[in-house]
XYZ file of N, CA and C in Angstrom:
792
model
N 114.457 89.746 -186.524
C 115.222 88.605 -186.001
C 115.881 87.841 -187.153
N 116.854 87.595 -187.083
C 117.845 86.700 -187.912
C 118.103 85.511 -187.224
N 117.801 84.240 -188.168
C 117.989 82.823 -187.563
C 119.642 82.556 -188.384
N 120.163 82.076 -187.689
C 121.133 81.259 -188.082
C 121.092 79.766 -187.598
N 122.057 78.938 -188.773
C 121.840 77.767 -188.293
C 122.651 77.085 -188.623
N 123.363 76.267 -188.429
C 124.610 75.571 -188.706
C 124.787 73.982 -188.551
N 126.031 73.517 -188.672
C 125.417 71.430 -188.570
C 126.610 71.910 -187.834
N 126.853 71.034 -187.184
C 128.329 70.268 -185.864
C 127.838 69.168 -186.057
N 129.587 68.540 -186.550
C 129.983 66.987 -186.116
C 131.429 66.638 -185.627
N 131.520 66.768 -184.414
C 132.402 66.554 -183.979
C 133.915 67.601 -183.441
N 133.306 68.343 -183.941
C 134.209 70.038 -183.941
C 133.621 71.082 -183.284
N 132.775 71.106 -182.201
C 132.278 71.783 -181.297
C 133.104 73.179 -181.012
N 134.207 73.205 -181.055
C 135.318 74.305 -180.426
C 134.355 75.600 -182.095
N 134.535 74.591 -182.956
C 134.164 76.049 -183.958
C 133.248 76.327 -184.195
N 131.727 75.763 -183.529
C 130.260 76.154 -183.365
C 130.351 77.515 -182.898
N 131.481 77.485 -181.075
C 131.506 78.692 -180.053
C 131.725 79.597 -180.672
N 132.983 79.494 -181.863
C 133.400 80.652 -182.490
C 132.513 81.036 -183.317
N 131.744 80.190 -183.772
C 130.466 80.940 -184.798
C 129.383 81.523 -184.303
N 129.033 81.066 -182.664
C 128.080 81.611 -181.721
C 128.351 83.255 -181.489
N 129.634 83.171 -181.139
C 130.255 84.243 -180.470
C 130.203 85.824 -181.857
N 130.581 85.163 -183.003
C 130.418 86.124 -184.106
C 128.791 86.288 -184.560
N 127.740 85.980 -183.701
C 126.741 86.206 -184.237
C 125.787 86.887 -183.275
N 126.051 86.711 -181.652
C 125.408 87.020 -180.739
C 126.223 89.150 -180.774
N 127.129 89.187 -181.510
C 127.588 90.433 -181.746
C 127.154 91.106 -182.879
N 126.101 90.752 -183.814
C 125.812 91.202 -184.828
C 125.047 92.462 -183.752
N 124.582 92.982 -185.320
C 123.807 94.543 -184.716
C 122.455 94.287 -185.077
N 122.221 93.756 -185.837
C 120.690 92.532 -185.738
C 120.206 91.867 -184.402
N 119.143 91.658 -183.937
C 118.962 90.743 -183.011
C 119.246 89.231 -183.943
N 119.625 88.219 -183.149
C 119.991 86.953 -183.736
C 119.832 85.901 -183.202
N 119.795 84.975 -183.619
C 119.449 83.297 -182.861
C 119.922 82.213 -183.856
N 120.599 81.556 -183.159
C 121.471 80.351 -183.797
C 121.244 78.819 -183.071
N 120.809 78.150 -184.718
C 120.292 77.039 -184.208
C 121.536 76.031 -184.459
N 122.043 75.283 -183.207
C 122.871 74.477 -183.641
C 122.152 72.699 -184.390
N 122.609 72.500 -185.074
C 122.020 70.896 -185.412
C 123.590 69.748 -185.023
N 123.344 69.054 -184.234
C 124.485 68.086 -184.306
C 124.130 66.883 -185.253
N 125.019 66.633 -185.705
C 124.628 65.506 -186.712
C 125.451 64.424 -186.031
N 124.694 63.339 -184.903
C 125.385 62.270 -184.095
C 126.877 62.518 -183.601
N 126.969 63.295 -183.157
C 128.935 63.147 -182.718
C 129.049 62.627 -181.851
N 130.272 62.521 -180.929
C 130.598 61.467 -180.203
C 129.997 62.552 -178.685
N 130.405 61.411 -177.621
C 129.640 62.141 -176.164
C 130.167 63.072 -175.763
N 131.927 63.374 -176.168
C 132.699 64.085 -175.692
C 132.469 65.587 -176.124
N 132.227 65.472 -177.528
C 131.434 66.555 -178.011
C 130.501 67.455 -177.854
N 129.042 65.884 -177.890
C 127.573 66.465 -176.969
C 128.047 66.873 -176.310
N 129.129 67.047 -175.213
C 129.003 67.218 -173.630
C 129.375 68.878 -174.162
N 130.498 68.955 -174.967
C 131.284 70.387 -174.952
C 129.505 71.094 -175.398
N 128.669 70.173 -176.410
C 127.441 71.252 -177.343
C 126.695 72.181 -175.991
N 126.269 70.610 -175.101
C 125.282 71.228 -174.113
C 126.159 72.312 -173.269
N 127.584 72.129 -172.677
C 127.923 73.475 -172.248
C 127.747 74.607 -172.578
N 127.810 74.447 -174.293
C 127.731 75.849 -174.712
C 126.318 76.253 -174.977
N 125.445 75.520 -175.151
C 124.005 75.693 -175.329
C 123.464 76.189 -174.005
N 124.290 76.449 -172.873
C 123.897 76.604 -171.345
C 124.124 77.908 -171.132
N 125.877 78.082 -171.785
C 126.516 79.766 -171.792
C 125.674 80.622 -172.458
N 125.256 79.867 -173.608
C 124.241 81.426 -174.626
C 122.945 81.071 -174.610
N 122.600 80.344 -173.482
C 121.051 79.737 -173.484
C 119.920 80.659 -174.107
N 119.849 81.796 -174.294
C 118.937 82.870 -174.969
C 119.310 83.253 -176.352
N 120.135 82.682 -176.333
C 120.410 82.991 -177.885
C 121.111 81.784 -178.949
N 120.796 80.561 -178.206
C 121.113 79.749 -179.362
C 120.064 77.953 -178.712
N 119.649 77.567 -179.391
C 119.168 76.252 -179.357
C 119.940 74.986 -180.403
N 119.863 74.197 -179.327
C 120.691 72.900 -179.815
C 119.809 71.359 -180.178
N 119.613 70.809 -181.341
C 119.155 69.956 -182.177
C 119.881 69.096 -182.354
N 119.871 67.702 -181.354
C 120.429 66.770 -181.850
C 120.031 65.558 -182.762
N 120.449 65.295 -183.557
C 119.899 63.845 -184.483
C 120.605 62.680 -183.905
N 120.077 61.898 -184.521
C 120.520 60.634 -183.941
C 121.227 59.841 -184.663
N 120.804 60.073 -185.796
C 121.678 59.722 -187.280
C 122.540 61.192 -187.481
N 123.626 60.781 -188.409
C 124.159 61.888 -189.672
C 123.554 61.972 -190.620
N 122.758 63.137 -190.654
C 121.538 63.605 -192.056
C 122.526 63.836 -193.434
N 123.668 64.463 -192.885
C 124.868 65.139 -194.133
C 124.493 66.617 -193.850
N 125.258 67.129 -194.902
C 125.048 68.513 -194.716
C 123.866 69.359 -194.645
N 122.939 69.101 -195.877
C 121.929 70.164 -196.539
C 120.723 68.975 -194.989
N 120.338 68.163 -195.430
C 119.763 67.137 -194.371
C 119.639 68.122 -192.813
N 120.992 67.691 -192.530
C 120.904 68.727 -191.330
C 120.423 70.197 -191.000
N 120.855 70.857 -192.177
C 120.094 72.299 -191.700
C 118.743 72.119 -192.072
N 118.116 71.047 -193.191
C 116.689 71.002 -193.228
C 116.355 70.576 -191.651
N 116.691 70.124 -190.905
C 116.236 69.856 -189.501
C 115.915 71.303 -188.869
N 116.972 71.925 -189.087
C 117.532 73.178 -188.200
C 115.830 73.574 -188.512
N 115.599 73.958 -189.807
C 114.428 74.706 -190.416
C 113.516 74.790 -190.048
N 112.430 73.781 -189.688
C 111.954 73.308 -189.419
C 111.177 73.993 -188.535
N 110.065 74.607 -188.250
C 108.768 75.092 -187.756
C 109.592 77.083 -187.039
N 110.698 76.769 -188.190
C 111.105 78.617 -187.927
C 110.301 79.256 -188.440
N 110.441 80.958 -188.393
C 109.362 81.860 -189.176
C 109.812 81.986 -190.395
N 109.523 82.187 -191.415
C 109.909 82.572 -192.917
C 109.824 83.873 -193.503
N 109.568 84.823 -192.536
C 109.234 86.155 -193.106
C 110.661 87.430 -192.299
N 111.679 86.451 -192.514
C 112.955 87.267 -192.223
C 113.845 86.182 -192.872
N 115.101 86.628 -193.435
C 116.438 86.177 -194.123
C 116.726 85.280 -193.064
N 117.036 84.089 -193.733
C 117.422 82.883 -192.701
C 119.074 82.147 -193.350
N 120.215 82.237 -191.962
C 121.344 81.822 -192.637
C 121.598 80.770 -192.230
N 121.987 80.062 -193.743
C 122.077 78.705 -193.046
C 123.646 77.932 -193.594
N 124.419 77.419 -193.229
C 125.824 76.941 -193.455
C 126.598 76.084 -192.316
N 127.851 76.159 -192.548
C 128.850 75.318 -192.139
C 129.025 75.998 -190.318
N 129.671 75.286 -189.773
C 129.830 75.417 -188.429
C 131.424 76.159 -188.215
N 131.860 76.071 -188.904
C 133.978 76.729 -189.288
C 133.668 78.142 -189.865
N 132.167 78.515 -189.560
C 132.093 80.394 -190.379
C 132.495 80.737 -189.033
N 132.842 82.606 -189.088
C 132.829 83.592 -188.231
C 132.582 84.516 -189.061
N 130.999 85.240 -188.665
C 130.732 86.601 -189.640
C 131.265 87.990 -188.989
N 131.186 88.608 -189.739
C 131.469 90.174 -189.779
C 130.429 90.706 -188.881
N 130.950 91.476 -187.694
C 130.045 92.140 -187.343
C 128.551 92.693 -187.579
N 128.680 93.195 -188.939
C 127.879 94.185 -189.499
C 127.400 92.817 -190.913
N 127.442 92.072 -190.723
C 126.843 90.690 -191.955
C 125.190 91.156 -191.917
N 124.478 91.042 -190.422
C 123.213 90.903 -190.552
C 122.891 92.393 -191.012
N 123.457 93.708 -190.758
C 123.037 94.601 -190.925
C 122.969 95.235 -192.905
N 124.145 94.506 -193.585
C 124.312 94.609 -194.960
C 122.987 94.128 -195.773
N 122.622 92.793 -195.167
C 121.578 91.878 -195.723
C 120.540 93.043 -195.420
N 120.073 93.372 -194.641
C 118.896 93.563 -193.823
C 118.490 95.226 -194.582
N 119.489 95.763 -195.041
C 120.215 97.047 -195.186
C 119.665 97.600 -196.618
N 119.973 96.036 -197.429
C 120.529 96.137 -198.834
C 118.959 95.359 -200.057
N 118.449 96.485 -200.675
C 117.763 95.947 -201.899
C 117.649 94.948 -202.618
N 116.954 93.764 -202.760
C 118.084 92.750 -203.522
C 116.637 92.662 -204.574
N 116.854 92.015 -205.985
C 115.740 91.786 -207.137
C 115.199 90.729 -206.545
N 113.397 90.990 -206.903
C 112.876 89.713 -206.586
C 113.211 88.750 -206.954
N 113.610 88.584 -208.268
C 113.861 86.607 -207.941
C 115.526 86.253 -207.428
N 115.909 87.095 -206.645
C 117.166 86.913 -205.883
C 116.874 85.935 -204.606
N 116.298 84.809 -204.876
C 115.706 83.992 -203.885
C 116.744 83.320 -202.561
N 118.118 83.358 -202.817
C 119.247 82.985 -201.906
C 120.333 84.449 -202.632
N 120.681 84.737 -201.653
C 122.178 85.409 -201.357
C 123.185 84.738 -200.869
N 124.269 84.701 -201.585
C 125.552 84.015 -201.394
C 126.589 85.132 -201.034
N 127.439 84.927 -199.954
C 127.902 86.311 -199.071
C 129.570 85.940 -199.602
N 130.371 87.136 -198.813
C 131.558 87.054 -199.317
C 132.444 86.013 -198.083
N 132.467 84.550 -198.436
C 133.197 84.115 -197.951
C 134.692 83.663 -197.790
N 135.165 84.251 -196.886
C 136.869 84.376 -197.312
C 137.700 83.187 -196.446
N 138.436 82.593 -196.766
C 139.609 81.382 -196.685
C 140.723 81.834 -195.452
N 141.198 81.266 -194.531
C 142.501 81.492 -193.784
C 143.276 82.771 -194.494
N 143.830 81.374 -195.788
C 144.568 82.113 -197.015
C 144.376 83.793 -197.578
N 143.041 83.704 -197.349
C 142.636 85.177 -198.134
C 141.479 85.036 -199.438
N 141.758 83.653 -199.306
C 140.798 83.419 -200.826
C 139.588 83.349 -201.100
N 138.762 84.245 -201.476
C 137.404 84.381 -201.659
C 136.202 83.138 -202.698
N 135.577 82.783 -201.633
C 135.108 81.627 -202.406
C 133.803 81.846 -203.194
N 133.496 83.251 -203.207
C 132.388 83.197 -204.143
C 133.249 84.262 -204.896
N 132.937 84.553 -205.696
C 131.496 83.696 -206.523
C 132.254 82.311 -206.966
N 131.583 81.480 -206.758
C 131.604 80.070 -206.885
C 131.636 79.919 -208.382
N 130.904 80.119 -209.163
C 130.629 80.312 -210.549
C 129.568 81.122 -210.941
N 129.824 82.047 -211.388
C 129.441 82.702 -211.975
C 128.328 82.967 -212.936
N 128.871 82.147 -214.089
C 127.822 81.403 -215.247
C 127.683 80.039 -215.520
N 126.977 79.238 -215.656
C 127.239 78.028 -215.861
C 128.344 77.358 -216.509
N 128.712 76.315 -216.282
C 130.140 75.969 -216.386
C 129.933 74.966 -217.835
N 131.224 75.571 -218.437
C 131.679 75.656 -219.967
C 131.534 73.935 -220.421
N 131.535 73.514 -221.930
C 131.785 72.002 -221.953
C 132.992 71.679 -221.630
N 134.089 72.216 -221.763
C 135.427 71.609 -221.862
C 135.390 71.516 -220.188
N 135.047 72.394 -219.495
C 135.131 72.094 -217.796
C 134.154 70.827 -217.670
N 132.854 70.929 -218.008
C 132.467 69.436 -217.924
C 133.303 68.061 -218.139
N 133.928 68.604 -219.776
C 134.796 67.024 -219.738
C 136.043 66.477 -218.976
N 136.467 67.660 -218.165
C 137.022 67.558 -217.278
C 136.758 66.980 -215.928
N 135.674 67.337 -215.638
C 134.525 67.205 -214.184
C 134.548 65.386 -215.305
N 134.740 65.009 -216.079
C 134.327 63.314 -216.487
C 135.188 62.387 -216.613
N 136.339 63.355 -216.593
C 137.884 62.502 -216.346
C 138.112 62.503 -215.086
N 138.040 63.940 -214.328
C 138.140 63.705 -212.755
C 137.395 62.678 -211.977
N 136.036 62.460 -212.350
C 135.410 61.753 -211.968
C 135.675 60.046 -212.624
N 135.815 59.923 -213.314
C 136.233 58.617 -214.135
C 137.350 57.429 -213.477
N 137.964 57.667 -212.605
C 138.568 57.049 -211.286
C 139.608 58.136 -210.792
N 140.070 57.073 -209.765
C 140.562 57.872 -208.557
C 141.577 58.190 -208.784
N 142.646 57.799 -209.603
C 144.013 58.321 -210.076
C 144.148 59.371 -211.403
N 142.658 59.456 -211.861
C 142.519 60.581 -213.011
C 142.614 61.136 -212.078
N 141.380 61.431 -210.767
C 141.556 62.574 -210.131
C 142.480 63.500 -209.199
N 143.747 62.711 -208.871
C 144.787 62.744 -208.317
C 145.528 64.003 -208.936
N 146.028 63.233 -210.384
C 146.662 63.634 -211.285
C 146.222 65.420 -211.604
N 144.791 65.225 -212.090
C 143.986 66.761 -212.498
C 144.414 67.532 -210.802
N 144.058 66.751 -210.139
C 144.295 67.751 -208.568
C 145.650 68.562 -208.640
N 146.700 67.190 -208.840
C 148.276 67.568 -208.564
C 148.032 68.808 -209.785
N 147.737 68.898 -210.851
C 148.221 69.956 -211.955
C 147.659 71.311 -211.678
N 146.338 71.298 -211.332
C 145.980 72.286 -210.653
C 146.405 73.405 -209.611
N 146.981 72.448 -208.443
C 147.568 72.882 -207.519
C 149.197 73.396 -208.447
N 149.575 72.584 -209.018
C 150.457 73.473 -209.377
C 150.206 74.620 -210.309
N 149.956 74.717 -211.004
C 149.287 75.997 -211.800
C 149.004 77.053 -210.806
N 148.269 76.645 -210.252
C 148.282 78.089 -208.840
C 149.163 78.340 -208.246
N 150.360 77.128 -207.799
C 151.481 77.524 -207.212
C 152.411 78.316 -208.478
N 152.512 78.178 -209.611
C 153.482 78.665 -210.579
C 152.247 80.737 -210.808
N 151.166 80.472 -210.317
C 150.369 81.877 -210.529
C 150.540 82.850 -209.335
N 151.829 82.238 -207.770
C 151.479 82.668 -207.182
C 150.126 82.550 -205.902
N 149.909 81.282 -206.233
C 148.382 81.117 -205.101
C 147.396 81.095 -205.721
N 146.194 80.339 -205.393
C 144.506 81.066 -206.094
C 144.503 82.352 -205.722
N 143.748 82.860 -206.494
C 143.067 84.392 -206.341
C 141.709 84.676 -207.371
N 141.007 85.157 -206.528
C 139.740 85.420 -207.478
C 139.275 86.971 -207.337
N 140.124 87.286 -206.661
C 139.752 88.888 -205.519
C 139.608 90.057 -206.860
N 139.914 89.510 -207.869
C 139.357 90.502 -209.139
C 138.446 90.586 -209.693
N 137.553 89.321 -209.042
C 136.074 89.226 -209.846
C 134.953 89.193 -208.770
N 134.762 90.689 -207.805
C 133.893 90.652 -206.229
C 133.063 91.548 -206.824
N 132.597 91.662 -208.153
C 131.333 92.450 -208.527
C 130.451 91.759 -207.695
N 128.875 92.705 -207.472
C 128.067 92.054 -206.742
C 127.415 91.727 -207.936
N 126.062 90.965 -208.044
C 125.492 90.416 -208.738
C 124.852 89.096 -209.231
N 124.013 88.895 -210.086
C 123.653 87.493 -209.817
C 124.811 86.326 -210.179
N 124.702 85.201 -209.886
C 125.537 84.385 -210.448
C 125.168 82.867 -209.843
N 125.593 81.829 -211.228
C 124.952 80.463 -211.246
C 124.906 79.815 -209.798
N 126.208 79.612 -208.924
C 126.465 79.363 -207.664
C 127.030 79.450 -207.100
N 126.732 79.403 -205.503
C 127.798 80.106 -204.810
C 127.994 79.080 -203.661
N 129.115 79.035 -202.979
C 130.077 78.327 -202.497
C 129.051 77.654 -201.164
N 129.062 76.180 -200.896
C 127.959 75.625 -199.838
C 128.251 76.034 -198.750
N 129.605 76.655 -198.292
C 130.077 76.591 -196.790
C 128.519 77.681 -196.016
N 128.356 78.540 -197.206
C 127.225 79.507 -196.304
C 126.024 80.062 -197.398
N 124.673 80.257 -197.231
C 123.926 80.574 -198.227
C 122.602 81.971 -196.932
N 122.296 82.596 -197.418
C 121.170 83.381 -197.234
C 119.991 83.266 -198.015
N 119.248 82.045 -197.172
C 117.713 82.421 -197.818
C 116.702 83.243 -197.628
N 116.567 83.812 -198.687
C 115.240 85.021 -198.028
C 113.781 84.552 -197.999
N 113.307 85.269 -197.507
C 111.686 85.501 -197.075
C 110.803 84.533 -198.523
N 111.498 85.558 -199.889
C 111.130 84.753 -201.183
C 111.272 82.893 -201.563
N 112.369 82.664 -200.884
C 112.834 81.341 -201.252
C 111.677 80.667 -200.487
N 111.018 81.165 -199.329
C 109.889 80.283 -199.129
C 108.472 80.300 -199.324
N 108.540 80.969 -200.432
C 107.384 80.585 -201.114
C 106.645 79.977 -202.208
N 108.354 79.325 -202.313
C 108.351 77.919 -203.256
C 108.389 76.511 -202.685
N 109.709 76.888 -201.867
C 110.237 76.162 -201.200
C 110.087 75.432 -199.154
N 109.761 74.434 -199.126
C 110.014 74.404 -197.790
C 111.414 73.952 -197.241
N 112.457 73.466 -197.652
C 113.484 73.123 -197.573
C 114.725 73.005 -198.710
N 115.760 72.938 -198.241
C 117.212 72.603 -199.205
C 116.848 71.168 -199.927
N 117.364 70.966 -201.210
C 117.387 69.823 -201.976
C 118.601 68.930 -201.365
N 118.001 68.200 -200.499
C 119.171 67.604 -199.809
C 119.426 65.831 -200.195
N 119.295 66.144 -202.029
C 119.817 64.573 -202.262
C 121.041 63.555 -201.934
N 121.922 64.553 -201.652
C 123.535 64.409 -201.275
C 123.415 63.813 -199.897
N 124.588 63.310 -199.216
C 124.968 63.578 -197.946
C 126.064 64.691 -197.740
N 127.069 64.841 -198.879
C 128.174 65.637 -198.868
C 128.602 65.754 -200.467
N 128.537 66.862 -200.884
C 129.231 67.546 -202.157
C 128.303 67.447 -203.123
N 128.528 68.371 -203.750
C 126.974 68.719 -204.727
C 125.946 69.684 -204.374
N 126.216 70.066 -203.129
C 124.923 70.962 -202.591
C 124.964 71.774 -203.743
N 125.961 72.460 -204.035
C 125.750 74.236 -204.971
C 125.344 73.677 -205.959
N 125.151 72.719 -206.670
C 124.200 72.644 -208.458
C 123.327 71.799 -207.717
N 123.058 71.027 -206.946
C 121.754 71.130 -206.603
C 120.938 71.983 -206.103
N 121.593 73.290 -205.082
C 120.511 74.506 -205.047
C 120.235 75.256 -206.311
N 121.148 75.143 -206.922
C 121.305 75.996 -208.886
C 120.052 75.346 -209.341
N 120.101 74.362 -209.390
C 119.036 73.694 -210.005
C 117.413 73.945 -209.292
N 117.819 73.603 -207.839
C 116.324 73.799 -207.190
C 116.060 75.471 -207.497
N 116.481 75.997 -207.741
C 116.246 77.674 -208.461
C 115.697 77.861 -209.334
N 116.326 77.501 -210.734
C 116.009 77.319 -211.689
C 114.588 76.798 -212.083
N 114.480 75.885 -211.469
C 112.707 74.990 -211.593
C 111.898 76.077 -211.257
N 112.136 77.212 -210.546
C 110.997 78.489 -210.625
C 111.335 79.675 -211.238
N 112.878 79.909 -211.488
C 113.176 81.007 -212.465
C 113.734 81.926 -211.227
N 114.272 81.209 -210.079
C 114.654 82.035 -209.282
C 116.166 82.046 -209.490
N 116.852 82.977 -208.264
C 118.449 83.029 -208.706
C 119.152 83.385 -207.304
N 120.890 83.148 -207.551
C 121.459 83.487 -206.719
C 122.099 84.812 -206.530
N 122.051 85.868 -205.758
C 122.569 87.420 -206.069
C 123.815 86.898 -205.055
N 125.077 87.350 -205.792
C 126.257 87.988 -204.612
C 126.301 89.236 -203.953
N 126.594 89.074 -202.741
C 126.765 90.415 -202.196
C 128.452 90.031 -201.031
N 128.966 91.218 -201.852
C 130.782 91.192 -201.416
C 130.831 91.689 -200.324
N 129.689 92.640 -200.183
C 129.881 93.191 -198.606
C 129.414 92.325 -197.045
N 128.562 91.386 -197.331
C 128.334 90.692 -196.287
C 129.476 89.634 -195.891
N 130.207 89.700 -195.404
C 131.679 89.084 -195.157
C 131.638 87.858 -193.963
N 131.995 86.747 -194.370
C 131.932 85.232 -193.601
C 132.980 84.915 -193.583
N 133.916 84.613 -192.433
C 135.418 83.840 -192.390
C 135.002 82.327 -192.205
N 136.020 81.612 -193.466
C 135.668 80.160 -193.627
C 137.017 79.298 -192.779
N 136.924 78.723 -192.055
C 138.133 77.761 -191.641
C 138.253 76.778 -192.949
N 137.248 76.613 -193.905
C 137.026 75.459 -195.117
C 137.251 73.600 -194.077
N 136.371 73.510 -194.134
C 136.241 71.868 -194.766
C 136.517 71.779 -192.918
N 136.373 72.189 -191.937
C 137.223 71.816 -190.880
C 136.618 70.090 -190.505
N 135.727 69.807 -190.457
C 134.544 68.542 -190.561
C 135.473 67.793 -191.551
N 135.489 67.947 -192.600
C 136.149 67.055 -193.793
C 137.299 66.767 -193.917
N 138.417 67.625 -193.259
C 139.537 67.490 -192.994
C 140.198 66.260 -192.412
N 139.249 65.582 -191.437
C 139.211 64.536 -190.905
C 139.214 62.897 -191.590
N 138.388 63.584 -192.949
C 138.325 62.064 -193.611
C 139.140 62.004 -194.682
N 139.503 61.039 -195.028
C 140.336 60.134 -195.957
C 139.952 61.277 -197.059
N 141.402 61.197 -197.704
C 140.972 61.815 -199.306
C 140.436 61.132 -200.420
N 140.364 59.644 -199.826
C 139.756 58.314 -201.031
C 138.380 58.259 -200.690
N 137.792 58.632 -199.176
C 136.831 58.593 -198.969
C 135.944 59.927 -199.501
N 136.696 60.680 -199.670
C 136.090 62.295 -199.984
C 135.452 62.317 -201.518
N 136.398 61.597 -201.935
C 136.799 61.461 -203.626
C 135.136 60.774 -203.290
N 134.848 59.524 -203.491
C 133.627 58.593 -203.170
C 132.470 59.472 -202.725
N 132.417 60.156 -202.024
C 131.232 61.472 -201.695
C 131.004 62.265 -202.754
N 132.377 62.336 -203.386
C 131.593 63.698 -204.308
C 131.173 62.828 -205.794
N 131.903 61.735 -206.060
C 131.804 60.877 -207.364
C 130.216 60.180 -207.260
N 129.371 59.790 -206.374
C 128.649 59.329 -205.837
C 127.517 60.191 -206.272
N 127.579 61.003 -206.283
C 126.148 62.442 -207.090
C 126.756 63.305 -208.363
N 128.187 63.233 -208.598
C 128.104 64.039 -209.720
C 127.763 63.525 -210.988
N 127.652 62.426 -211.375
C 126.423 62.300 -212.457
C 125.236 62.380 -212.358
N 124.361 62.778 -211.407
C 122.824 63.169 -211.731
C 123.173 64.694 -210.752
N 124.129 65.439 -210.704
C 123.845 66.734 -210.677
C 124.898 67.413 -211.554
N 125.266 67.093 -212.512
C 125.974 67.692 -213.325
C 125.327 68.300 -214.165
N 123.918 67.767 -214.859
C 122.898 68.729 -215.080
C 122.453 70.274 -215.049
N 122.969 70.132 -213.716
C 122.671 71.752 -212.649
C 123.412 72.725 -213.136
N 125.278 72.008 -213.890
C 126.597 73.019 -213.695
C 126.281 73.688 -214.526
């Protein structure tokens, strides 16, 4: 059995689509939805759909917004631990054959989370997230970006152009499998191993920071993250976040990246 588990706030339409790509795996499967407080109009769409796949998915509502990692620690919560448990964003749709790659595939013991190949509208592959820990000169960057809100504007605007003058992001040249520092929060695979350190995600954040805070919660036992290119996740990205202010976004992520910068 494969648990899946996901947060919804307020975007219910892309839970179904993540239901629907999982009740088709070739794994048996079960998907736990967590709502993190949304509005009634929402609840109402959750419980419909919690009615349509009633055998194959259970619905967890909070009463508060936990944040991201918060919420799937809910999801967690008195599951079994002796099968790969996926846990991420509510805007995935997996690959048919996702549970069967994992389930399939050898991984080194201290490969304690698997980070899968998650791909963008665009095409753009978001892992490997990083690879190796991230360089000083990218730190002093991560200290200007962070240093106010019009540094970070500025570094954004140059960026984006640099990719527009490269043709687009692309990373699709670097899908070796293998270990690497971190991998992208939208989706993570914890295995059987990760809980026997661990009872839950390091969920100091409400939003941004998860990936060097799981880097880090790794590290404290010498465990690691393995990529695997073949387990394939379609990301809508950010569909939840899309919604909020880009001044407010900025404030979420500035808000923890000095005590998890440590992790990068």
């Amino acid at each position: 059995m494969f648990y899946f588990i996901c947060v919804n706030y307020n975007n219910s339409d892309y839970t179904e689509a993540l239901i629907k790509s999982v009740i088709n795996q070739e794994k048996d499967s079960f998907v736990i939805v967590v709502d993190n407080c949304s509005n009634e109009q929402e609840l109402k769409k959750l419980n419909d759909i919690e009615s349509k796949y009633n055998e194959k998915v259970r619905l967890i509502k909070s009463d508060v917004n936990l944040g991201y990692f918060g919420g799937l620690n809910l999801g967690l919560k008195g599951l079994p631990r002796n099968h790969p448990i996926v846990v991420g964003n509510n805007d995935l749709v997996y690959e048919s054959n996702f549970t069967q790659i994992i389930s399939q595939t050898t991984y080194p013991d201290d490969a304690l989370v698997i980070a899968p190949n998650v791909i963008t509208k665009d095409g753009y592959h978001q892992n490997p997230h990083c690879r190796k820990r991230v360089s000083k000169f990218r730190k002093f960057l991560y200290d200007i970006y962070f240093s106010n809100y019009i540094a970070a504007l500025v570094l954004t605007w140059g960026s984006r152009f640099l990719n527009y003058l490269k043709g687009g992001r692309n990373n699709s040249f670097d899908q070796g499998r293998g270990y690497i520092h971190m991998g992208i929060g939208a989706c993570y695979v914890l295995m059987p191993s990760f809980f026997k350190y661990f009872d839950e995600l390091d969920n100091k954040v409400f939003l941004y920071g998860e990936e060097a805070y799981l880097a880090g919660q790794l590290m404290e036992v010498n465990g690691k993250i393995f990529y695997e290119p073949d387990a394939i996740v379609h990301h809508e990205e950010s569909a939840t976040l899309a919604k909020v202010a880009s001044k407010t976004k900025y404030g979420y992520m500035k808000s923890s990246y000095y005590d998890y910068k440590k992790y990068l």
